[in-house]
Structure formats: C-alpha cells, structure tokens
mmCIF file of C-alpha atoms in Angstrom:
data_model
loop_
_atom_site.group_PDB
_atom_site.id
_atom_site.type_symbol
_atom_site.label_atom_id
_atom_site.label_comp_id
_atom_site.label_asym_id
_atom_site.label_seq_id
_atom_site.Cartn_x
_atom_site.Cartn_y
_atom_site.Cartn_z
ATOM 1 C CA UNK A 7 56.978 40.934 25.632
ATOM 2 C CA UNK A 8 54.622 43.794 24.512
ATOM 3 C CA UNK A 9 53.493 43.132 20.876
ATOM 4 C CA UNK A 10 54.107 46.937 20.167
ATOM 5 C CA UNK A 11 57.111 48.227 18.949
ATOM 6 C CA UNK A 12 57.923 52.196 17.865
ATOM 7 C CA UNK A 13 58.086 53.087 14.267
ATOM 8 C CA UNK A 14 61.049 54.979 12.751
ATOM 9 C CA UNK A 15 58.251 58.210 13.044
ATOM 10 C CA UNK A 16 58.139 57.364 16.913
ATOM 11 C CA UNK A 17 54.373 55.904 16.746
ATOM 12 C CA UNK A 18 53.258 52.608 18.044
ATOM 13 C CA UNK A 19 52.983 49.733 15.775
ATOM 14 C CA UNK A 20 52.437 45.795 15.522
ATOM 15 C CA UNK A 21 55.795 44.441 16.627
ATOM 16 C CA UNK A 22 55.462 42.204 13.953
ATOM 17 C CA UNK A 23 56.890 44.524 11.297
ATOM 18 C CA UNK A 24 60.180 45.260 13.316
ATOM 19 C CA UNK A 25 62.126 42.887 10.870
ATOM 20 C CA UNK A 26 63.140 45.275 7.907
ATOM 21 C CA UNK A 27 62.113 48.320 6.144
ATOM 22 C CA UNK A 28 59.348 45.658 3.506
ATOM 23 C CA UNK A 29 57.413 44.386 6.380
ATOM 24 C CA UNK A 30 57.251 47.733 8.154
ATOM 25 C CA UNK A 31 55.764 48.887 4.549
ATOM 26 C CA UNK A 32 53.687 45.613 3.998
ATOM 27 C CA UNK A 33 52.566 46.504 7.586
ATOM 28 C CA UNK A 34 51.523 50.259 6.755
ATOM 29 C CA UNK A 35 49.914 50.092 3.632
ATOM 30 C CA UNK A 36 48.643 46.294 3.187
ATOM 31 C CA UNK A 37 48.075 44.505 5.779
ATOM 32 C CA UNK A 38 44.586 44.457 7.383
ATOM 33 C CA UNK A 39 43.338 46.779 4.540
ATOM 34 C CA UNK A 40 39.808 45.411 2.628
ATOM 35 C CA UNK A 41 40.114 43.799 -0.375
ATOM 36 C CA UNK A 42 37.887 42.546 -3.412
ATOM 37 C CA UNK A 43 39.988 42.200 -6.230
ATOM 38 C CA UNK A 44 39.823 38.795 -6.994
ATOM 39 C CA UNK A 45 43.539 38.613 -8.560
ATOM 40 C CA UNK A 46 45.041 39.820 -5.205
ATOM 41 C CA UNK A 47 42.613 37.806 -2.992
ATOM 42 C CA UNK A 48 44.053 34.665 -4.974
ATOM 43 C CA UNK A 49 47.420 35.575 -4.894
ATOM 44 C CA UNK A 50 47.438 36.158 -1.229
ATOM 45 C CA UNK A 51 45.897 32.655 -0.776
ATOM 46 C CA UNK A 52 48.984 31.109 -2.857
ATOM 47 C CA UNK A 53 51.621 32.888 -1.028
ATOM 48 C CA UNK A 54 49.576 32.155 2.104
ATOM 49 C CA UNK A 55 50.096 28.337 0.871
ATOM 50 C CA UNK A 56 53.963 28.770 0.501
ATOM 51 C CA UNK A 57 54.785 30.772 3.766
ATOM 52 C CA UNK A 58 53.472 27.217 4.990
ATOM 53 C CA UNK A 59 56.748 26.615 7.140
ATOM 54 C CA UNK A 60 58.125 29.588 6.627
ATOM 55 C CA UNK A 61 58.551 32.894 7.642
ATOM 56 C CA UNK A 62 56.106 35.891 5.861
ATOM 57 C CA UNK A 63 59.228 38.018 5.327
ATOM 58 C CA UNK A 64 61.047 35.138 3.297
ATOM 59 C CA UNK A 65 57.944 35.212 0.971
ATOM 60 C CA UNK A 66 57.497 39.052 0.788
ATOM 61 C CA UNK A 67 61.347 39.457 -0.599
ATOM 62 C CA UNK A 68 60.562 36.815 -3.240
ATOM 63 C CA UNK A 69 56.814 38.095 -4.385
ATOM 64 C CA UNK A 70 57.501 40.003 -7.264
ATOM 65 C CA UNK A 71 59.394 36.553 -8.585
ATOM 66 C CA UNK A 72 56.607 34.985 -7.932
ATOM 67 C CA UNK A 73 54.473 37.276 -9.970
ATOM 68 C CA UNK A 74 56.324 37.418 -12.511
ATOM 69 C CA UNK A 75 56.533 33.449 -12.778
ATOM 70 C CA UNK A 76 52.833 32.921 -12.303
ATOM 71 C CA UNK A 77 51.498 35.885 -14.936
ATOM 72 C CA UNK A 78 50.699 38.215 -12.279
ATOM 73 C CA UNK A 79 48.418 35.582 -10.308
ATOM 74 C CA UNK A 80 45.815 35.627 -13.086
ATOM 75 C CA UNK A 81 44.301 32.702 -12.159
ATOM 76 C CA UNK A 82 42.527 32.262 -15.618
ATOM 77 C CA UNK A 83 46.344 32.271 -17.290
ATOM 78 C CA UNK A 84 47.245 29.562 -14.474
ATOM 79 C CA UNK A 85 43.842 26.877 -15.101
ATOM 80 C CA UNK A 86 45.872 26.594 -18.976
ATOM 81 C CA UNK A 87 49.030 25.811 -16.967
ATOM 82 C CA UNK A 88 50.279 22.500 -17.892
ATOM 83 C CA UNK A 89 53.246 19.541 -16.545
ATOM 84 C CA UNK A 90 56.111 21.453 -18.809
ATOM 85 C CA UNK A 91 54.869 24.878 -16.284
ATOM 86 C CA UNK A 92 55.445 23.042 -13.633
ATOM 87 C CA UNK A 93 58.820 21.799 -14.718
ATOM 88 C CA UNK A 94 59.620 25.409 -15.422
ATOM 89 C CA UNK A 95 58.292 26.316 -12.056
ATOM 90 C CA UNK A 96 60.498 24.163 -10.079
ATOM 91 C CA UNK A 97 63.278 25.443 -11.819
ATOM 92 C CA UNK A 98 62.923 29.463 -10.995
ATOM 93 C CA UNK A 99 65.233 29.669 -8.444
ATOM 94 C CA UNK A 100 63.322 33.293 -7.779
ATOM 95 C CA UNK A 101 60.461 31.319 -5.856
ATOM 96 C CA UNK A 102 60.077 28.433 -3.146
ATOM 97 C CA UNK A 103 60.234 24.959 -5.438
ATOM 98 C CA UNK A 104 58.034 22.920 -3.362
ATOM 99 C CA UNK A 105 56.280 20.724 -6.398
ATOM 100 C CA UNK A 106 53.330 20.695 -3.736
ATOM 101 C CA UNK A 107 52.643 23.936 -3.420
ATOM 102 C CA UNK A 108 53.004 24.923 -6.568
ATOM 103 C CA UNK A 109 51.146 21.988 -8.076
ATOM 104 C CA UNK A 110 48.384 23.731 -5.471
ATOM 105 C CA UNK A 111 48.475 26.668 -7.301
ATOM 106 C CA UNK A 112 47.530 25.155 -10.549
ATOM 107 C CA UNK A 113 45.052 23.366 -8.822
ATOM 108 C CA UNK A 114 43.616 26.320 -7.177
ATOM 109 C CA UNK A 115 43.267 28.296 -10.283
ATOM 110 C CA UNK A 116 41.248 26.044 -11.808
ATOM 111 C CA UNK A 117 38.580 25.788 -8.746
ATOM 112 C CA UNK A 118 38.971 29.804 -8.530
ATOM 113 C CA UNK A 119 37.870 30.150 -11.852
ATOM 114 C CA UNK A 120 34.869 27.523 -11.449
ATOM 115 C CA UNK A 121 33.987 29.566 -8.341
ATOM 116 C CA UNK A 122 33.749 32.620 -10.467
ATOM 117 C CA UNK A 123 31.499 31.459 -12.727
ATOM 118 C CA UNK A 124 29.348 29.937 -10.237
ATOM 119 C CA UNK A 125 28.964 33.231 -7.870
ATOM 120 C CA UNK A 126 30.126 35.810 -9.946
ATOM 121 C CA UNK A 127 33.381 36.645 -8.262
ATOM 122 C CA UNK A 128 36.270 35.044 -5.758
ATOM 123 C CA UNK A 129 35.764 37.988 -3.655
ATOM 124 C CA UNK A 130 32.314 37.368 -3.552
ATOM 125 C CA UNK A 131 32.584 34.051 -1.972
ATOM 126 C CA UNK A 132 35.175 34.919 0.385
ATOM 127 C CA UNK A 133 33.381 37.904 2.190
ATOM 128 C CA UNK A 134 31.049 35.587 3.341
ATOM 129 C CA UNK A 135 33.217 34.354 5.731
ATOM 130 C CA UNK A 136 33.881 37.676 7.416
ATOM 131 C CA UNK A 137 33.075 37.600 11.064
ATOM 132 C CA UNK A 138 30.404 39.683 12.860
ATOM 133 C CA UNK A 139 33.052 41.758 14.654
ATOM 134 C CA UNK A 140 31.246 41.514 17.984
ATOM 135 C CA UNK A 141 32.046 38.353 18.291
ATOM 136 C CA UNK A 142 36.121 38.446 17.089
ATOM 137 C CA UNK A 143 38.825 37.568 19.941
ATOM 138 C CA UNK A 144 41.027 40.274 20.977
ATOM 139 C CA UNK A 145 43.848 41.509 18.057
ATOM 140 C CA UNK A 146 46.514 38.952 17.469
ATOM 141 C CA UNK A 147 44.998 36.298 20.432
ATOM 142 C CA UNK A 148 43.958 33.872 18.058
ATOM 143 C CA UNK A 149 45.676 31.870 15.092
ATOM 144 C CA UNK A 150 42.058 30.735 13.972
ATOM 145 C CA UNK A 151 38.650 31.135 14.385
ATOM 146 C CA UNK A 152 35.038 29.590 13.676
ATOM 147 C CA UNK A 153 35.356 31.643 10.370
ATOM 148 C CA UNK A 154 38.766 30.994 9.174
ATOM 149 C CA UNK A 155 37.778 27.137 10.205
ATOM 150 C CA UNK A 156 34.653 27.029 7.633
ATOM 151 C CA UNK A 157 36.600 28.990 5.122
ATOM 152 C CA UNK A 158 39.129 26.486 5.332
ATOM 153 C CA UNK A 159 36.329 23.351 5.256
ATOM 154 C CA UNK A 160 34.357 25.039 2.215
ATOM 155 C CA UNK A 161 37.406 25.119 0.161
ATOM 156 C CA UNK A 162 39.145 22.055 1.039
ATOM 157 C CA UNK A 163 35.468 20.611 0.162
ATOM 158 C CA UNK A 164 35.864 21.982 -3.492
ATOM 159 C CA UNK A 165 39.092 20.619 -3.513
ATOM 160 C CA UNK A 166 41.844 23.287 -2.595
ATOM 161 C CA UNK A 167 44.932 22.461 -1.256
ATOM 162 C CA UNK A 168 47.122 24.407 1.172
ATOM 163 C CA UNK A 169 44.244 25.966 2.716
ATOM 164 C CA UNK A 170 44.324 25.186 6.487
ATOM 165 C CA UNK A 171 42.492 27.023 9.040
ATOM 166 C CA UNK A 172 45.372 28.820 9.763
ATOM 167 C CA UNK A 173 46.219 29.622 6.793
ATOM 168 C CA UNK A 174 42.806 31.251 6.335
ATOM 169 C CA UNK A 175 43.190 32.886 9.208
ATOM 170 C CA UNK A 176 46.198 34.791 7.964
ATOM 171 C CA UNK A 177 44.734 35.297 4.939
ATOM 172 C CA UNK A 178 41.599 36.722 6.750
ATOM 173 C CA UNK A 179 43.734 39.345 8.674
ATOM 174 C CA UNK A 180 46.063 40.234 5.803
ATOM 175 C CA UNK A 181 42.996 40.890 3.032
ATOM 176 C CA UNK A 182 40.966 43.168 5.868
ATOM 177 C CA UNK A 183 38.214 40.798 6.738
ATOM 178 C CA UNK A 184 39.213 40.783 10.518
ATOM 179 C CA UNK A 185 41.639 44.004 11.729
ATOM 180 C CA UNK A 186 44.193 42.462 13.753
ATOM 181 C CA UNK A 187 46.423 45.593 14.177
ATOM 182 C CA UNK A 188 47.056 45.945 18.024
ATOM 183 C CA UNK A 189 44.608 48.162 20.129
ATOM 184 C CA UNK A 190 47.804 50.658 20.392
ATOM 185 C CA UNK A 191 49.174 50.143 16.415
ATOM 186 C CA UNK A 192 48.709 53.937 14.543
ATOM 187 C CA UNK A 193 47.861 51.854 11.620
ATOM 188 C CA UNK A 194 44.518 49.932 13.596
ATOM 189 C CA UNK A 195 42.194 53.114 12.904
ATOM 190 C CA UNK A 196 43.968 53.573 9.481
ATOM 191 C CA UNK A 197 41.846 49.822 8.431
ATOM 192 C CA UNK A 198 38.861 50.699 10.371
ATOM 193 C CA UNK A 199 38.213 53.617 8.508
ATOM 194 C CA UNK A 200 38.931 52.042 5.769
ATOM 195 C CA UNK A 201 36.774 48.764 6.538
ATOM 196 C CA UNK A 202 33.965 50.910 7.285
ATOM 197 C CA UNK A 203 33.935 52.467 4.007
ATOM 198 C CA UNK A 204 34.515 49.503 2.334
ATOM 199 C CA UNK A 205 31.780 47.384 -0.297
ATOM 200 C CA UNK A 206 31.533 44.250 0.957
ATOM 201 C CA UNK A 207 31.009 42.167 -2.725
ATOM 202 C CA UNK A 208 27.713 40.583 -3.200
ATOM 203 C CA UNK A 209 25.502 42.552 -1.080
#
C-alpha cells in the first residue's frame, strides 16, 4: 500500500492523516514543524507517554482535556502536584486514567524543571539529539533510531518514565527534529523550509 494518500485540495499527503478532518490538520500545520518552546516540547512528551497503546487520533480528540486538567502542561504548576491531583486526575473522565502514566507526568515535571535549571532550557537539551540528516533512514522506514535510542537512555537515566525509544522517536518526528513527511507529501518542503530557518536552542 502506497503511504500517500490525496488531500481534500487533490495534493499528495502522508496517508497517515486519512482518518478525520484533526489529523489531516495536526498533519498540515504540526507535525514535523521545529519546535523550542519548552511547554509544548513537554507536553508532546506526555501525550507521547499516553498514546502508549493507543492510537494518536484517540489522544488528539482528548488534548485540550488534557490541557485543561494539567494547567496547560506547565510543567513548573505540575512539580507542586500532589496524591489528592492525582486522585483528581484519575477521575477526569476527559483524559486516559492510567495512574501510570499520569503518575509519569508528575514525575516528569519535576526532572523537566531540574533540567531547566541545569541547561537553561528543555528545548535546549533535547536538540541535542537531532540527527545529522545525512545519516537519517528514508521518511517513515524506521520506528527508531541511534538518536531517538540515546534520547530515550539519557532520560530514563534521570529518571523519566514513559520514554521508550519509540516513543522518542515519535516525539522526534512530531516536534521537527527529523522530517518524516513522505518524499511525495506537499507538506515535506513546507518543514524543510521551515527547519532550515529554524534556531536550533543552545547554539
């Protein structure tokens, strides 16, 4: 099957976002675009945590709950977060109520913030891991790489939780630091241009 599907304007895209009008805009106007704000970049890595077993749309039609039950993703609101928020977590019927994964979050939040003070911002730390693009597989052929692998191992080694190599690698394609549109996709030249213009944080 060709992993390119036509658009409702007739030009190729990722056949990915054939599965209702939010992931055909996710696709368009998020996806694969760079990122550096650090309240984004950590709440992609939560909802990259609870897609864990699920599908990306599922999570997508529940974000805004989610925002609106963790403040936004401000990760310095979520460190305070204590055993009565998590009780009022797993009772939001708006979000997934995995006591795991949202326990994670919590977690998370409090190593974001540490990593913050230590390097000056999260998005700092994460473009690090981008790739040299040379050396990336071919768009969509992978579901990790050597990247999204140390990404993964540097994290888990500060003590983050739902933060698998896949999982980083999903996060890696959604936040721009790998373009993963297909060759064909009218979007794929959309992120380059924007990648190109993009400040990578820290340098």
């Amino acid at each position: 099957m060709s992993d390119i599907v036509a658009g409702p304007d007739g030009q190729s895209r990722c056949r990915w976002c054939d599965g209702g009008p939010e992931m055909l805009d996710y696709h368009d106007s998020e996806w694969g675009f760079p990122v550096q704000d650090d309240v984004r970049l950590f709440e992609k890595l939560c909802l990259e945590g609870f897609q864990s077993g699920l599908s990306w749309r599922t999570i997508l039609l529940k974000r805004e709950h989610f925002r609106e039950a963790f403040d936004q993703f401000d990760f310095n609101r979520i460190a305070a977060y204590t055993d009565h928020d998590v009780e009022r977590l797993l009772a939001n019927k708006g979000i997934i109520r995995h006591r795991g994964k949202i326990e994670a979050v919590l977690n998370n939040a409090r190593l974001a913030r540490d990593i913050v003070e230590r390097e000056g911002s999260l998005a700092a730390f994460i473009w690090r891991f981008e790739p040299d693009r040379d050396q990336l597989a071919p768009p969509r052929a992978a579901t990790t790489s050597d990247e999204s692998i140390a990404l993964s191992k540097a994290l888990k080694k500060q003590g983050w939780k739902f933060v698998g190599p896949t999982t980083m690698y999903a996060f890696m394609q959604s936040m721009g630091l790998i373009n993963d549109h297909a060759e064909e996709c009218v979007i794929r030249g959309k992120v380059e241009q924007a990648r190109a213009t993009f400040r990578r944080p820290g340098r």
